[in-house]
Amino acid sequence: MRIANLNGRLIATALGGAIDIAEASAGRFGPDPQGVYDVWPDFVEWARAGLADCQPVPYDAAQLGAPVPRPRQVFGIGLNYREHADESSMDVPVEPTVFTKFPTAITGPFALIDLPTSTVDWEAELVVVIGRAAHRIPAADAWAHVAGVTVGQDLSERTRQLLPPVPQFSLGKSFPGFAPLGPEVVTTDELPNRDDLELGCALNGEIMQQGRTKDMIFDVPTLIERLSAIVPLQPGDVIFTGTPSGVGHARKPRRYLNPGDVLSTWVEGVGQLSNGFVDDTGTQSAPSPVYESKGR
Ligand code: ZN
């Protein structure tokens, strides 16, 4: 099953069309795309038969918003691919490196995104959506607590992120629009192999990142085990599971996003984001004196 957010309403997508869930279920499930995760097991059970007789209607994909618009908690995992840890000149972590992207950073799969500075970078990621409350869950049971997966970009303002003396991962990755998600949340039974998916991103058509989720240092079940050992995971929470190598900040010379760029981000069998960028540097003052504006 694939679900999405069409103009703020929960839909299932099938055969290139949309099924409005509130209408198809005669109000049993509400129109709020975020609310469905609170009743996920009931929804999945209803959908087996409830969607079968529905006639999907054509829709405009440009109207899709984030399929998980208001998670209570957003987890980001740093350095979860060995080659990315290497390119970042960081040690391979022995425990997951965790930060948050504040939920106001979430935007739609085809959104136009403001660039607050000239040092904004890309990170293509598989994003996991929690479908059942999970506290102290062993890895072997972890996938049963997942509603589905989607595609995410962990956009990162590197100057703020790496500002000494203590790096500011959460703020540097939480400017408005820095967490595009979508286009759909896909249940893992739709995937060829939920533990080994190709993912990547391309900038103006040039491939920047290309990896496989099997190369994660901490795979999805282990991430859920380690996170839920400390934090009770709530339905509708999302986990950005880390990015493979090929980010702009690690390139020589370094590369960042510019106004007018188009960034495509995909996960095999899950979907593809396409985000454009506009210049916002002229409309706000620099947040700190050491903040590099690079003359823009
Ligand atoms: Zn990331």
Tab-separated table of C-alpha atoms in Angstrom, residues 106-293:
chain	number	residue	atom	x	y	z
A	106	ILE	CA	9.249	19.282	6.997
A	107	THR	CA	7.981	20.161	3.533
A	108	GLY	CA	6.505	18.450	0.499
A	109	PRO	CA	8.200	16.234	-2.075
A	110	PHE	CA	8.155	18.875	-4.826
A	111	ALA	CA	8.510	22.007	-2.691
A	112	LEU	CA	10.615	25.012	-3.629
A	113	ILE	CA	13.046	25.576	-0.751
A	114	ASP	CA	14.698	28.767	0.496
A	115	LEU	CA	18.484	28.747	0.785
A	116	PRO	CA	19.374	30.798	3.895
A	117	THR	CA	23.111	30.743	3.116
A	118	SER	CA	25.526	29.617	0.421
A	119	THR	CA	26.641	26.485	2.340
A	120	VAL	CA	23.547	24.267	2.164
A	121	ASP	CA	24.287	20.616	1.329
A	122	TRP	CA	22.337	17.505	0.305
A	123	GLU	CA	21.903	14.127	2.060
A	124	ALA	CA	19.697	11.505	0.367
A	125	GLU	CA	18.092	9.213	2.943
A	126	LEU	CA	15.657	6.384	3.515
A	127	VAL	CA	13.109	7.598	6.068
A	128	VAL	CA	11.290	5.156	8.342
A	129	VAL	CA	7.794	5.961	9.668
A	130	ILE	CA	6.746	4.394	12.974
A	131	GLY	CA	3.311	2.717	12.963
A	132	ARG	CA	3.116	1.289	16.489
A	133	ALA	CA	4.421	2.713	19.761
A	134	ALA	CA	7.865	1.257	20.374
A	135	HIS	CA	9.676	1.289	23.712
A	136	ARG	CA	12.565	-1.078	24.431
A	137	ILE	CA	11.955	-3.081	21.270
A	138	PRO	CA	14.516	-5.734	20.262
A	139	ALA	CA	15.805	-5.544	16.704
A	140	ALA	CA	14.077	-8.808	15.800
A	141	ASP	CA	10.664	-7.176	16.447
A	142	ALA	CA	11.478	-3.761	15.027
A	143	TRP	CA	10.000	-3.951	11.508
A	144	ALA	CA	6.616	-4.867	13.052
A	145	HIS	CA	6.566	-1.361	14.538
A	146	VAL	CA	7.127	0.347	11.177
A	147	ALA	CA	4.195	1.700	9.130
A	148	GLY	CA	6.294	2.145	6.023
A	149	VAL	CA	9.181	4.001	4.475
A	150	THR	CA	9.538	7.129	2.393
A	151	VAL	CA	12.219	9.265	0.756
A	152	GLY	CA	13.807	12.188	2.576
A	153	GLN	CA	16.425	14.851	2.071
A	154	ASP	CA	18.372	15.766	5.202
A	155	LEU	CA	19.281	19.240	3.941
A	156	SER	CA	22.123	20.590	6.032
A	157	GLU	CA	23.467	24.117	6.509
A	158	ARG	CA	27.089	23.102	7.053
A	159	THR	CA	28.342	26.347	8.578
A	160	ARG	CA	25.814	26.268	11.405
A	161	GLN	CA	25.974	22.475	11.724
A	162	LEU	CA	29.713	22.459	12.308
A	163	LEU	CA	29.978	25.722	14.267
A	164	PRO	CA	32.518	25.249	17.083
A	165	PRO	CA	32.946	24.543	19.894
A	166	VAL	CA	30.057	22.023	19.928
A	167	PRO	CA	28.498	21.157	16.560
A	168	GLN	CA	24.885	22.260	16.075
A	169	PHE	CA	23.522	19.395	13.996
A	170	SER	CA	19.882	19.931	14.965
A	171	LEU	CA	19.742	23.663	14.208
A	172	GLY	CA	21.862	23.409	11.083
A	173	LYS	CA	19.449	20.809	9.676
A	174	SER	CA	16.198	22.524	10.693
A	175	PHE	CA	15.779	25.655	8.589
A	176	PRO	CA	12.278	25.829	7.040
A	177	GLY	CA	11.984	23.320	4.215
A	178	PHE	CA	15.112	21.379	5.184
A	179	ALA	CA	13.195	18.093	5.490
A	180	PRO	CA	11.329	17.363	2.246
A	181	LEU	CA	9.519	14.025	2.506
A	182	GLY	CA	7.523	11.839	0.157
A	183	PRO	CA	5.929	11.506	-2.250
A	184	GLU	CA	4.373	8.427	-0.579
A	185	VAL	CA	4.754	6.264	2.491
A	186	VAL	CA	5.166	2.735	1.159
A	187	THR	CA	4.507	-0.388	3.209
A	188	THR	CA	7.494	-2.700	3.133
A	189	ASP	CA	5.584	-5.598	1.524
A	190	GLU	CA	5.728	-3.485	-1.669
A	191	LEU	CA	9.531	-3.537	-1.718
A	192	PRO	CA	11.852	-6.076	-3.368
A	193	ASN	CA	14.028	-6.208	-0.209
A	194	ARG	CA	13.360	-3.757	2.609
A	195	ASP	CA	16.911	-4.213	3.945
A	196	ASP	CA	18.705	-3.505	0.658
A	197	LEU	CA	17.436	-0.578	-1.391
A	198	GLU	CA	19.407	1.563	-3.798
A	199	LEU	CA	19.239	5.281	-2.959
A	200	GLY	CA	20.815	8.483	-4.168
A	201	CYS	CA	20.405	11.993	-5.436
A	202	ALA	CA	21.215	14.021	-8.536
A	203	LEU	CA	21.882	17.759	-8.779
A	204	ASN	CA	20.619	19.238	-12.054
A	205	GLY	CA	20.786	15.716	-13.500
A	206	GLU	CA	24.347	14.943	-12.313
A	207	ILE	CA	24.448	12.012	-9.879
A	208	MET	CA	25.947	13.084	-6.557
A	209	GLN	CA	25.140	10.139	-4.299
A	210	GLN	CA	24.407	6.514	-5.021
A	211	GLY	CA	24.428	3.839	-2.340
A	212	ARG	CA	22.570	0.895	-0.910
A	213	THR	CA	20.826	0.701	2.451
A	214	LYS	CA	22.473	-2.670	3.141
A	215	ASP	CA	25.675	-0.671	3.711
A	216	MET	CA	24.252	1.096	6.765
A	217	ILE	CA	26.456	0.691	9.840
A	218	PHE	CA	23.287	0.392	11.983
A	219	ASP	CA	20.453	-1.122	9.965
A	220	VAL	CA	16.811	-0.134	10.471
A	221	PRO	CA	16.041	-2.806	13.114
A	222	THR	CA	19.158	-1.889	15.076
A	223	LEU	CA	18.322	1.826	14.910
A	224	ILE	CA	14.837	1.151	16.302
A	225	GLU	CA	16.325	-1.057	19.031
A	226	ARG	CA	18.903	1.554	20.079
A	227	LEU	CA	16.563	4.578	19.847
A	228	SER	CA	13.655	2.852	21.590
A	229	ALA	CA	15.957	1.668	24.366
A	230	ILE	CA	15.973	5.283	25.512
A	231	VAL	CA	13.111	7.187	23.850
A	232	PRO	CA	9.571	5.770	23.524
A	233	LEU	CA	8.863	5.998	19.800
A	234	GLN	CA	5.375	7.258	18.933
A	235	PRO	CA	3.179	6.370	15.950
A	236	GLY	CA	3.979	8.791	13.155
A	237	ASP	CA	7.529	9.499	14.331
A	238	VAL	CA	10.118	9.493	11.551
A	239	ILE	CA	13.732	8.374	11.431
A	240	PHE	CA	16.128	9.780	8.823
A	241	THR	CA	18.435	6.789	8.625
A	242	GLY	CA	21.623	8.445	7.373
A	243	THR	CA	23.214	9.229	4.047
A	244	PRO	CA	25.713	7.465	1.796
A	245	SER	CA	28.888	9.147	0.547
A	246	GLY	CA	28.895	11.940	-2.017
A	247	VAL	CA	27.754	14.972	-0.029
A	248	GLY	CA	28.913	18.363	-1.332
A	249	HIS	CA	30.827	19.384	1.784
A	250	ALA	CA	33.229	16.434	1.376
A	251	ARG	CA	34.025	17.187	-2.283
A	252	LYS	CA	37.171	18.890	-3.455
A	253	PRO	CA	36.367	21.620	-4.161
A	254	ARG	CA	33.349	21.745	-1.871
A	255	ARG	CA	29.968	22.063	-3.547
A	256	TYR	CA	26.725	23.437	-2.197
A	257	LEU	CA	23.236	24.183	-3.438
A	258	ASN	CA	22.617	27.343	-5.441
A	259	PRO	CA	19.426	29.217	-6.340
A	260	GLY	CA	17.932	27.681	-9.460
A	261	ASP	CA	19.275	24.186	-8.738
A	262	VAL	CA	16.992	21.172	-8.924
A	263	LEU	CA	17.753	18.257	-6.591
A	264	SER	CA	16.249	14.839	-7.281
A	265	THR	CA	16.375	12.277	-4.474
A	266	TRP	CA	15.251	8.683	-4.780
A	267	VAL	CA	14.980	5.360	-3.022
A	268	GLU	CA	14.467	2.291	-5.209
A	269	GLY	CA	10.856	1.130	-5.233
A	270	VAL	CA	9.833	3.888	-2.814
A	271	GLY	CA	9.803	7.087	-4.836
A	272	GLN	CA	11.538	10.269	-5.843
A	273	LEU	CA	11.607	13.844	-4.555
A	274	SER	CA	12.294	16.815	-6.797
A	275	ASN	CA	13.082	20.087	-5.058
A	276	GLY	CA	14.054	23.467	-6.462
A	277	PHE	CA	15.902	26.156	-4.543
A	278	VAL	CA	15.573	29.923	-4.267
A	279	ASP	CA	17.785	32.563	-2.695
A	280	ASP	CA	16.664	33.708	0.743
A	281	THR	CA	19.994	35.190	1.848
A	282	GLY	CA	18.943	38.745	1.060
A	283	THR	CA	15.838	38.639	3.210
A	284	GLN	CA	17.351	37.827	6.590
A	285	SER	CA	20.358	38.972	8.552
A	286	ALA	CA	23.112	36.504	9.342
A	287	PRO	CA	22.379	34.703	12.630
A	288	SER	CA	25.930	35.010	13.953
A	289	PRO	CA	29.062	37.000	13.173
A	290	VAL	CA	31.032	33.927	12.121
A	291	TYR	CA	28.302	32.813	9.769
A	292	GLU	CA	29.732	32.651	6.247
A	293	SER	CA	27.594	34.470	3.726
